[in-house]
PDB file of C-alpha atoms in Angstrom:
ATOM      1  CA  MET A   1     -95.917 129.743 -75.331  1.00 93.00           C
ATOM      2  CA  LYS A   2     -95.161 133.255 -76.549  1.00 97.00           C
ATOM      3  CA  VAL A   3     -97.290 134.168 -79.557  1.00 98.00           C
ATOM      4  CA  VAL A   4     -96.741 137.480 -81.338  1.00 98.00           C
ATOM      5  CA  VAL A   5     -99.849 138.721 -83.135  1.00 98.00           C
ATOM      6  CA  ILE A   6     -99.070 141.079 -86.018  1.00 98.00           C
ATOM      7  CA  GLY A   7    -102.095 143.333 -86.405  1.00 97.00           C
ATOM      8  CA  GLY A   8    -102.875 142.470 -82.798  1.00 96.00           C
ATOM      9  CA  THR A   9    -104.904 145.605 -82.088  1.00 95.00           C
ATOM     10  CA  GLY A  10    -107.378 145.160 -84.967  1.00 94.00           C
ATOM     11  CA  LEU A  11    -110.716 143.334 -85.210  1.00 94.00           C
ATOM     12  CA  ILE A  12    -109.365 139.767 -85.327  1.00 96.00           C
ATOM     13  CA  GLY A  13    -106.059 140.492 -83.613  1.00 97.00           C
ATOM     14  CA  SER A  14    -107.547 141.931 -80.432  1.00 97.00           C
ATOM     15  CA  LYS A  15    -109.957 138.984 -80.107  1.00 97.00           C
ATOM     16  CA  LEU A  16    -107.111 136.529 -80.755  1.00 97.00           C
ATOM     17  CA  VAL A  17    -104.811 138.098 -78.148  1.00 97.00           C
ATOM     18  CA  ALA A  18    -107.586 137.896 -75.557  1.00 97.00           C
ATOM     19  CA  LYS A  19    -108.402 134.241 -76.384  1.00 96.00           C
ATOM     20  CA  LEU A  20    -104.768 133.136 -76.256  1.00 97.00           C
ATOM     21  CA  ASN A  21    -104.125 134.915 -72.962  1.00 96.00           C
ATOM     22  CA  GLU A  22    -107.271 133.327 -71.485  1.00 95.00           C
ATOM     23  CA  HIS A  23    -105.757 129.928 -72.312  1.00 94.00           C
ATOM     24  CA  GLY A  24    -102.499 130.682 -70.512  1.00 96.00           C
ATOM     25  CA  HIS A  25    -100.306 131.717 -73.419  1.00 97.00           C
ATOM     26  CA  GLU A  26     -98.279 134.906 -73.617  1.00 97.00           C
ATOM     27  CA  ALA A  27     -99.937 136.715 -76.520  1.00 97.00           C
ATOM     28  CA  VAL A  28     -98.267 139.969 -77.524  1.00 98.00           C
ATOM     29  CA  PRO A  29    -100.088 142.423 -79.815  1.00 98.00           C
ATOM     30  CA  ALA A  30     -97.774 143.961 -82.401  1.00 97.00           C
ATOM     31  CA  ALA A  31     -98.841 146.893 -84.555  1.00 96.00           C
ATOM     32  CA  PRO A  32     -97.610 150.391 -85.434  1.00 95.00           C
ATOM     33  CA  ASN A  33     -99.401 151.760 -82.359  1.00 94.00           C
ATOM     34  CA  THR A  34     -97.404 149.354 -80.145  1.00 96.00           C
ATOM     35  CA  GLY A  35     -94.096 150.318 -81.780  1.00 96.00           C
ATOM     36  CA  VAL A  36     -93.894 147.454 -84.302  1.00 97.00           C
ATOM     37  CA  ASN A  37     -93.969 148.271 -88.008  1.00 97.00           C
ATOM     38  CA  THR A  38     -93.591 145.395 -90.468  1.00 97.00           C
ATOM     39  CA  LEU A  39     -93.194 147.770 -93.435  1.00 96.00           C
ATOM     40  CA  THR A  40     -90.096 149.438 -91.975  1.00 95.00           C
ATOM     41  CA  GLY A  41     -88.983 146.571 -89.729  1.00 96.00           C
ATOM     42  CA  GLU A  42     -89.133 148.819 -86.669  1.00 97.00           C
ATOM     43  CA  GLY A  43     -89.485 146.859 -83.418  1.00 97.00           C
ATOM     44  CA  LEU A  44     -89.644 143.429 -85.068  1.00 97.00           C
ATOM     45  CA  ALA A  45     -86.439 141.956 -83.654  1.00 97.00           C
ATOM     46  CA  GLU A  46     -87.339 143.099 -80.139  1.00 97.00           C
ATOM     47  CA  VAL A  47     -90.917 141.819 -80.078  1.00 98.00           C
ATOM     48  CA  LEU A  48     -89.969 138.432 -81.570  1.00 98.00           C
ATOM     49  CA  GLN A  49     -87.415 137.601 -78.865  1.00 97.00           C
ATOM     50  CA  GLY A  50     -88.471 134.307 -77.286  1.00 97.00           C
ATOM     51  CA  ALA A  51     -91.507 133.876 -79.551  1.00 98.00           C
ATOM     52  CA  SER A  52     -92.469 130.384 -80.700  1.00 97.00           C
ATOM     53  CA  VAL A  53     -95.313 131.443 -82.979  1.00 98.00           C
ATOM     54  CA  VAL A  54     -96.107 134.499 -85.091  1.00 98.00           C
ATOM     55  CA  VAL A  55     -99.656 135.089 -86.267  1.00 98.00           C
ATOM     56  CA  ASP A  56    -100.110 137.669 -89.031  1.00 98.00           C
ATOM     57  CA  VAL A  57    -103.628 139.098 -89.169  1.00 98.00           C
ATOM     58  CA  SER A  58    -102.553 142.519 -90.435  1.00 96.00           C
ATOM     59  CA  ASN A  59    -104.135 144.182 -93.439  1.00 94.00           C
ATOM     60  CA  SER A  60    -103.141 146.865 -95.899  1.00 93.00           C
ATOM     61  CA  PRO A  61    -104.375 150.392 -95.127  1.00 90.00           C
ATOM     62  CA  SER A  62    -104.959 150.840 -98.881  1.00 89.00           C
ATOM     63  CA  PHE A  63    -106.680 148.448-101.305  1.00 88.00           C
ATOM     64  CA  GLU A  64    -105.258 150.247-104.356  1.00 93.00           C
ATOM     65  CA  ASP A  65    -103.506 147.653-106.545  1.00 94.00           C
ATOM     66  CA  GLU A  66     -99.886 148.805-106.237  1.00 96.00           C
ATOM     67  CA  ALA A  67    -100.169 149.867-102.597  1.00 97.00           C
ATOM     68  CA  VAL A  68    -101.688 146.619-101.399  1.00 97.00           C
ATOM     69  CA  MET A  69     -99.120 144.535-103.284  1.00 98.00           C
ATOM     70  CA  GLU A  70     -96.299 146.623-101.813  1.00 97.00           C
ATOM     71  CA  PHE A  71     -97.757 146.216 -98.324  1.00 97.00           C
ATOM     72  CA  PHE A  72     -98.057 142.434 -98.353  1.00 98.00           C
ATOM     73  CA  ARG A  73     -94.785 141.798-100.166  1.00 98.00           C
ATOM     74  CA  THR A  74     -92.700 144.139 -98.009  1.00 98.00           C
ATOM     75  CA  SER A  75     -94.285 143.403 -94.651  1.00 98.00           C
ATOM     76  CA  THR A  76     -94.279 139.629 -95.178  1.00 98.00           C
ATOM     77  CA  THR A  77     -90.656 139.617 -96.397  1.00 98.00           C
ATOM     78  CA  ASN A  78     -89.528 141.671 -93.391  1.00 98.00           C
ATOM     79  CA  LEU A  79     -91.537 139.549 -90.986  1.00 98.00           C
ATOM     80  CA  LEU A  80     -90.303 136.200 -92.284  1.00 98.00           C
ATOM     81  CA  LYS A  81     -86.672 137.372 -92.200  1.00 98.00           C
ATOM     82  CA  ALA A  82     -87.046 138.539 -88.605  1.00 98.00           C
ATOM     83  CA  GLU A  83     -88.736 135.251 -87.660  1.00 98.00           C
ATOM     84  CA  ALA A  84     -85.880 133.232 -89.150  1.00 98.00           C
ATOM     85  CA  ASN A  85     -83.382 135.285 -87.138  1.00 97.00           C
ATOM     86  CA  ALA A  86     -85.427 134.829 -83.946  1.00 97.00           C
ATOM     87  CA  GLY A  87     -85.920 131.068 -84.347  1.00 97.00           C
ATOM     88  CA  VAL A  88     -89.713 131.211 -84.671  1.00 98.00           C
ATOM     89  CA  THR A  89     -91.056 127.714 -85.397  1.00 98.00           C
ATOM     90  CA  HIS A  90     -94.598 128.396 -86.649  1.00 98.00           C
ATOM     91  CA  HIS A  91     -95.874 131.184 -88.910  1.00 98.00           C
ATOM     92  CA  VAL A  92     -99.659 131.543 -89.115  1.00 98.00           C
ATOM     93  CA  ALA A  93    -101.363 133.906 -91.557  1.00 98.00           C
ATOM     94  CA  LEU A  94    -105.002 134.803 -92.033  1.00 98.00           C
ATOM     95  CA  SER A  95    -106.144 134.904 -95.656  1.00 98.00           C
ATOM     96  CA  VAL A  96    -109.387 134.530 -97.589  1.00 97.00           C
ATOM     97  CA  VAL A  97    -111.330 131.582 -98.981  1.00 98.00           C
ATOM     98  CA  GLY A  98    -111.166 131.742-102.779  1.00 96.00           C
ATOM     99  CA  THR A  99    -107.988 133.860-102.955  1.00 97.00           C
ATOM    100  CA  GLU A 100    -106.524 131.690-105.724  1.00 96.00           C
ATOM    101  CA  ARG A 101    -109.778 132.025-107.731  1.00 96.00           C
ATOM    102  CA  LEU A 102    -110.007 135.831-107.426  1.00 96.00           C
ATOM    103  CA  GLN A 103    -106.831 136.825-109.232  1.00 96.00           C
ATOM    104  CA  GLU A 104    -108.533 139.509-111.346  1.00 95.00           C
ATOM    105  CA  SER A 105    -108.531 141.536-108.130  1.00 95.00           C
ATOM    106  CA  GLY A 106    -105.422 143.455-107.120  1.00 95.00           C
ATOM    107  CA  TYR A 107    -106.160 142.794-103.458  1.00 95.00           C
ATOM    108  CA  PHE A 108    -106.348 139.044-103.932  1.00 96.00           C
ATOM    109  CA  ARG A 109    -103.250 139.024-106.155  1.00 97.00           C
ATOM    110  CA  ALA A 110    -101.457 140.633-103.212  1.00 97.00           C
ATOM    111  CA  LYS A 111    -102.825 138.039-100.779  1.00 97.00           C
ATOM    112  CA  GLN A 112    -101.675 135.282-103.145  1.00 98.00           C
ATOM    113  CA  ALA A 113     -98.201 136.840-103.244  1.00 98.00           C
ATOM    114  CA  GLN A 114     -98.180 136.871 -99.436  1.00 98.00           C
ATOM    115  CA  GLU A 115     -99.084 133.187 -99.325  1.00 98.00           C
ATOM    116  CA  GLU A 116     -96.377 132.252-101.840  1.00 98.00           C
ATOM    117  CA  LEU A 117     -93.729 134.062 -99.756  1.00 98.00           C
ATOM    118  CA  ILE A 118     -94.838 132.126 -96.673  1.00 98.00           C
ATOM    119  CA  LYS A 119     -94.791 128.773 -98.465  1.00 98.00           C
ATOM    120  CA  SER A 120     -91.281 129.344 -99.817  1.00 98.00           C
ATOM    121  CA  SER A 121     -89.797 130.735 -96.582  1.00 97.00           C
ATOM    122  CA  GLY A 122     -88.700 127.435 -95.044  1.00 97.00           C
ATOM    123  CA  ILE A 123     -90.496 128.293 -91.778  1.00 98.00           C
ATOM    124  CA  PRO A 124     -93.219 125.783 -90.801  1.00 98.00           C
ATOM    125  CA  TYR A 125     -96.551 127.479 -91.481  1.00 98.00           C
ATOM    126  CA  SER A 126    -100.316 127.321 -91.413  1.00 98.00           C
ATOM    127  CA  ILE A 127    -102.544 129.550 -93.565  1.00 98.00           C
ATOM    128  CA  VAL A 128    -106.114 130.058 -92.372  1.00 98.00           C
ATOM    129  CA  HIS A 129    -108.578 130.848 -95.168  1.00 98.00           C
ATOM    130  CA  ALA A 130    -111.756 132.451 -93.811  1.00 98.00           C
ATOM    131  CA  THR A 131    -114.903 133.379 -95.672  1.00 98.00           C
ATOM    132  CA  GLN A 132    -116.020 137.009 -95.397  1.00 96.00           C
ATOM    133  CA  PHE A 133    -116.840 138.178 -91.891  1.00 96.00           C
ATOM    134  CA  PHE A 134    -120.336 139.309 -90.928  1.00 95.00           C
ATOM    135  CA  GLU A 135    -118.712 142.624 -89.980  1.00 94.00           C
ATOM    136  CA  PHE A 136    -117.570 143.180 -93.585  1.00 93.00           C
ATOM    137  CA  MET A 137    -121.028 143.117 -95.165  1.00 92.00           C
ATOM    138  CA  LYS A 138    -121.279 146.912 -95.138  1.00 91.00           C
ATOM    139  CA  GLY A 139    -117.860 147.175 -96.799  1.00 92.00           C
ATOM    140  CA  ILE A 140    -118.938 144.762 -99.528  1.00 95.00           C
ATOM    141  CA  ALA A 141    -122.088 146.827-100.087  1.00 95.00           C
ATOM    142  CA  ASP A 142    -120.149 150.089-100.144  1.00 95.00           C
ATOM    143  CA  ALA A 143    -117.662 148.740-102.709  1.00 93.00           C
ATOM    144  CA  ALA A 144    -120.540 147.687-104.975  1.00 95.00           C
ATOM    145  CA  THR A 145    -122.564 150.913-104.623  1.00 96.00           C
ATOM    146  CA  ASP A 146    -123.249 153.317-107.475  1.00 92.00           C
ATOM    147  CA  GLY A 147    -125.547 156.109-106.355  1.00 92.00           C
ATOM    148  CA  GLY A 148    -128.384 154.452-104.460  1.00 93.00           C
ATOM    149  CA  THR A 149    -127.884 151.073-106.128  1.00 96.00           C
ATOM    150  CA  VAL A 150    -125.783 148.112-104.961  1.00 97.00           C
ATOM    151  CA  ARG A 151    -124.947 145.708-107.804  1.00 97.00           C
ATOM    152  CA  LEU A 152    -124.009 142.218-106.669  1.00 97.00           C
ATOM    153  CA  ALA A 153    -123.721 138.799-108.256  1.00 97.00           C
ATOM    154  CA  PRO A 154    -125.910 135.895-107.063  1.00 97.00           C
ATOM    155  CA  ALA A 155    -122.806 133.954-106.022  1.00 97.00           C
ATOM    156  CA  ASN A 156    -122.912 131.603-103.051  1.00 98.00           C
ATOM    157  CA  ILE A 157    -121.218 132.687 -99.826  1.00 97.00           C
ATOM    158  CA  ARG A 158    -120.905 131.299 -96.278  1.00 98.00           C
ATOM    159  CA  PRO A 159    -120.153 134.358 -94.131  1.00 98.00           C
ATOM    160  CA  VAL A 160    -118.641 133.877 -90.685  1.00 98.00           C
ATOM    161  CA  PHE A 161    -118.525 135.705 -87.334  1.00 97.00           C
ATOM    162  CA  SER A 162    -115.141 137.267 -86.533  1.00 96.00           C
ATOM    163  CA  ASP A 163    -115.151 135.649 -83.070  1.00 96.00           C
ATOM    164  CA  ASP A 164    -115.338 132.227 -84.727  1.00 97.00           C
ATOM    165  CA  VAL A 165    -112.468 133.125 -87.055  1.00 97.00           C
ATOM    166  CA  ALA A 166    -110.338 134.273 -84.119  1.00 97.00           C
ATOM    167  CA  ALA A 167    -111.044 130.982 -82.328  1.00 97.00           C
ATOM    168  CA  THR A 168    -109.964 128.962 -85.379  1.00 97.00           C
ATOM    169  CA  VAL A 169    -106.800 131.034 -85.812  1.00 97.00           C
ATOM    170  CA  GLY A 170    -106.019 130.571 -82.114  1.00 97.00           C
ATOM    171  CA  ARG A 171    -106.405 126.789 -82.249  1.00 97.00           C
ATOM    172  CA  THR A 172    -104.236 126.705 -85.368  1.00 97.00           C
ATOM    173  CA  ALA A 173    -101.553 128.875 -83.773  1.00 97.00           C
ATOM    174  CA  VAL A 174    -101.047 126.620 -80.760  1.00 97.00           C
ATOM    175  CA  GLY A 175    -101.252 123.428 -82.817  1.00 97.00           C
ATOM    176  CA  THR A 176     -98.758 121.693 -85.072  1.00 98.00           C
ATOM    177  CA  PRO A 177     -97.990 123.554 -88.335  1.00 98.00           C
ATOM    178  CA  VAL A 178    -100.027 122.049 -91.171  1.00 98.00           C
ATOM    179  CA  ASN A 179     -97.775 123.431 -93.930  1.00 98.00           C
ATOM    180  CA  GLY A 180    -100.954 124.036 -95.873  1.00 97.00           C
ATOM    181  CA  VAL A 181    -104.340 125.713 -95.661  1.00 97.00           C
ATOM    182  CA  VAL A 182    -107.076 125.435 -93.009  1.00 97.00           C
ATOM    183  CA  GLU A 183    -110.500 126.793 -94.032  1.00 98.00           C
ATOM    184  CA  VAL A 184    -113.217 128.219 -91.788  1.00 98.00           C
ATOM    185  CA  ALA A 185    -116.724 129.249 -92.846  1.00 98.00           C
ATOM    186  CA  GLY A 186    -120.098 130.060 -91.353  1.00 98.00           C
ATOM    187  CA  PRO A 187    -122.923 127.526 -90.950  1.00 98.00           C
ATOM    188  CA  GLU A 188    -125.222 128.873 -93.687  1.00 97.00           C
ATOM    189  CA  THR A 189    -124.975 129.411 -97.434  1.00 98.00           C
ATOM    190  CA  PHE A 190    -126.515 132.574 -98.865  1.00 97.00           C
ATOM    191  CA  ARG A 191    -126.531 134.208-102.251  1.00 98.00           C
ATOM    192  CA  LEU A 192    -124.316 137.276-101.962  1.00 97.00           C
ATOM    193  CA  ASP A 193    -126.996 139.643-103.267  1.00 97.00           C
ATOM    194  CA  GLU A 194    -129.586 138.243-100.839  1.00 96.00           C
ATOM    195  CA  LEU A 195    -127.187 138.404 -97.900  1.00 96.00           C
ATOM    196  CA  ILE A 196    -126.389 142.063 -98.463  1.00 96.00           C
ATOM    197  CA  ARG A 197    -130.090 142.805 -99.008  1.00 95.00           C
ATOM    198  CA  LYS A 198    -130.827 141.272 -95.577  1.00 93.00           C
ATOM    199  CA  GLY A 199    -127.995 143.171 -93.938  1.00 93.00           C
ATOM    200  CA  LEU A 200    -128.997 146.543 -95.379  1.00 94.00           C
ATOM    201  CA  ALA A 201    -132.655 146.015 -94.476  1.00 93.00           C
ATOM    202  CA  ALA A 202    -131.701 145.232 -90.882  1.00 91.00           C
ATOM    203  CA  LYS A 203    -129.876 148.572 -90.709  1.00 90.00           C
ATOM    204  CA  ASN A 204    -132.733 150.459 -92.423  1.00 93.00           C
ATOM    205  CA  ASP A 205    -130.291 151.289 -95.219  1.00 94.00           C
ATOM    206  CA  PRO A 206    -132.351 152.552 -98.199  1.00 95.00           C
ATOM    207  CA  ARG A 207    -129.980 151.349-100.912  1.00 96.00           C
ATOM    208  CA  GLU A 208    -131.470 148.968-103.478  1.00 96.00           C
ATOM    209  CA  VAL A 209    -129.628 145.720-104.152  1.00 97.00           C
ATOM    210  CA  VAL A 210    -129.751 144.772-107.828  1.00 97.00           C
ATOM    211  CA  THR A 211    -128.822 141.245-108.891  1.00 97.00           C
ATOM    212  CA  ASP A 212    -126.267 141.312-111.707  1.00 96.00           C
ATOM    213  CA  VAL A 213    -124.466 138.115-112.659  1.00 96.00           C
ATOM    214  CA  HIS A 214    -121.561 140.179-114.058  1.00 95.00           C
ATOM    215  CA  ALA A 215    -121.238 142.519-111.075  1.00 96.00           C
ATOM    216  CA  ARG A 216    -117.646 142.671-109.880  1.00 94.00           C
ATOM    217  CA  TYR A 217    -116.511 141.743-106.400  1.00 93.00           C
ATOM    218  CA  PHE A 218    -113.468 143.883-105.627  1.00 91.00           C
ATOM    219  CA  ASP A 219    -112.719 143.916-109.390  1.00 92.00           C
ATOM    220  CA  ALA A 220    -113.181 140.158-109.888  1.00 94.00           C
ATOM    221  CA  GLU A 221    -116.114 138.478-111.619  1.00 94.00           C
ATOM    222  CA  LEU A 222    -117.626 135.696-109.540  1.00 96.00           C
ATOM    223  CA  GLY A 223    -118.666 132.191-110.477  1.00 95.00           C
ATOM    224  CA  GLU A 224    -121.463 130.538-108.538  1.00 96.00           C
ATOM    225  CA  ASP A 225    -119.109 128.872-106.034  1.00 96.00           C
ATOM    226  CA  THR A 226    -115.997 131.112-106.191  1.00 97.00           C
ATOM    227  CA  LEU A 227    -116.424 132.224-102.569  1.00 97.00           C
ATOM    228  CA  LEU A 228    -117.246 128.820-101.072  1.00 98.00           C
ATOM    229  CA  PRO A 229    -114.812 126.708 -99.025  1.00 98.00           C
ATOM    230  CA  GLY A 230    -113.960 123.075 -99.698  1.00 96.00           C
ATOM    231  CA  ALA A 231    -115.557 120.026 -98.113  1.00 95.00           C
ATOM    232  CA  ASP A 232    -113.004 119.857 -95.280  1.00 95.00           C
ATOM    233  CA  ALA A 233    -113.613 123.390 -93.948  1.00 97.00           C
ATOM    234  CA  HIS A 234    -114.231 123.942 -90.257  1.00 97.00           C
ATOM    235  CA  ILE A 235    -117.846 125.083 -89.951  1.00 98.00           C
ATOM    236  CA  ALA A 236    -118.435 127.689 -87.255  1.00 97.00           C
ATOM    237  CA  GLU A 237    -121.648 127.868 -85.228  1.00 96.00           C
ATOM    238  CA  THR A 238    -122.808 131.497 -85.176  1.00 97.00           C
ATOM    239  CA  ARG A 239    -125.696 132.204 -87.559  1.00 97.00           C
ATOM    240  CA  PHE A 240    -126.016 135.500 -89.416  1.00 96.00           C
ATOM    241  CA  ALA A 241    -129.507 136.257 -88.056  1.00 94.00           C
ATOM    242  CA  ASP A 242    -128.315 135.723 -84.478  1.00 95.00           C
ATOM    243  CA  TRP A 243    -125.388 138.068 -85.023  1.00 95.00           C
ATOM    244  CA  LEU A 244    -127.642 140.675 -86.636  1.00 92.00           C
ATOM    245  CA  ALA A 245    -129.998 140.511 -83.657  1.00 90.00           C
ATOM    246  CA  GLN A 246    -127.082 141.247 -81.312  1.00 90.00           C
ATOM    247  CA  GLN A 247    -126.213 144.407 -83.277  1.00 85.00           C
ATOM    248  CA  LYS A 248    -129.482 146.164 -82.506  1.00 69.00           C
TER     249      LYS A 248
END
């Protein structure tokens, strides 16, 4: 089948395109650098011709509250309209475990708005909620850094390898729409502060991680299990220590 991957040249998108093509599908990467812009609508009608499935793994270039809301609302509205016109029969979007519990954060409010647009579109859909990727640990640390100190809550988290996320999104894309949420998480539970401490130490990063139960996570305060998936989540295989060892 023809699968158009919005954000198909990024971290998850490029892996997803490769996996789908390996399995005999026609996966087409769609991004501004391939002439497809979901914010303006440029190239959407052309790339969606003959597509059965659209997978949206794009992300906002800015995490500022108004900009990220504008990105997800506008791009998702344009994309869903173009899909309806093209007769697409399955819309798949990648989102984040805990989105509905992180609404103090402008980024997660925007992701929630994206999900609501998808659910109300009338197009059969599947939303994949992933926990935070191993590759994003530095970004989490950077967002929580003040001087040489990283303040993080001792919340539980099950980080996941991006390859495993791409595999789950791929299986979901070629399957029957669930008209609901599929969750994917890594095999191990860490405390967020301990996880980042391990990651920084492995990179010889001198920043000190300070445990602070009120530390904000992208502007949201965390409960102990805010970032954890439900009991029915797909549990990926790659362990954090094994991934870290491959980075050296």
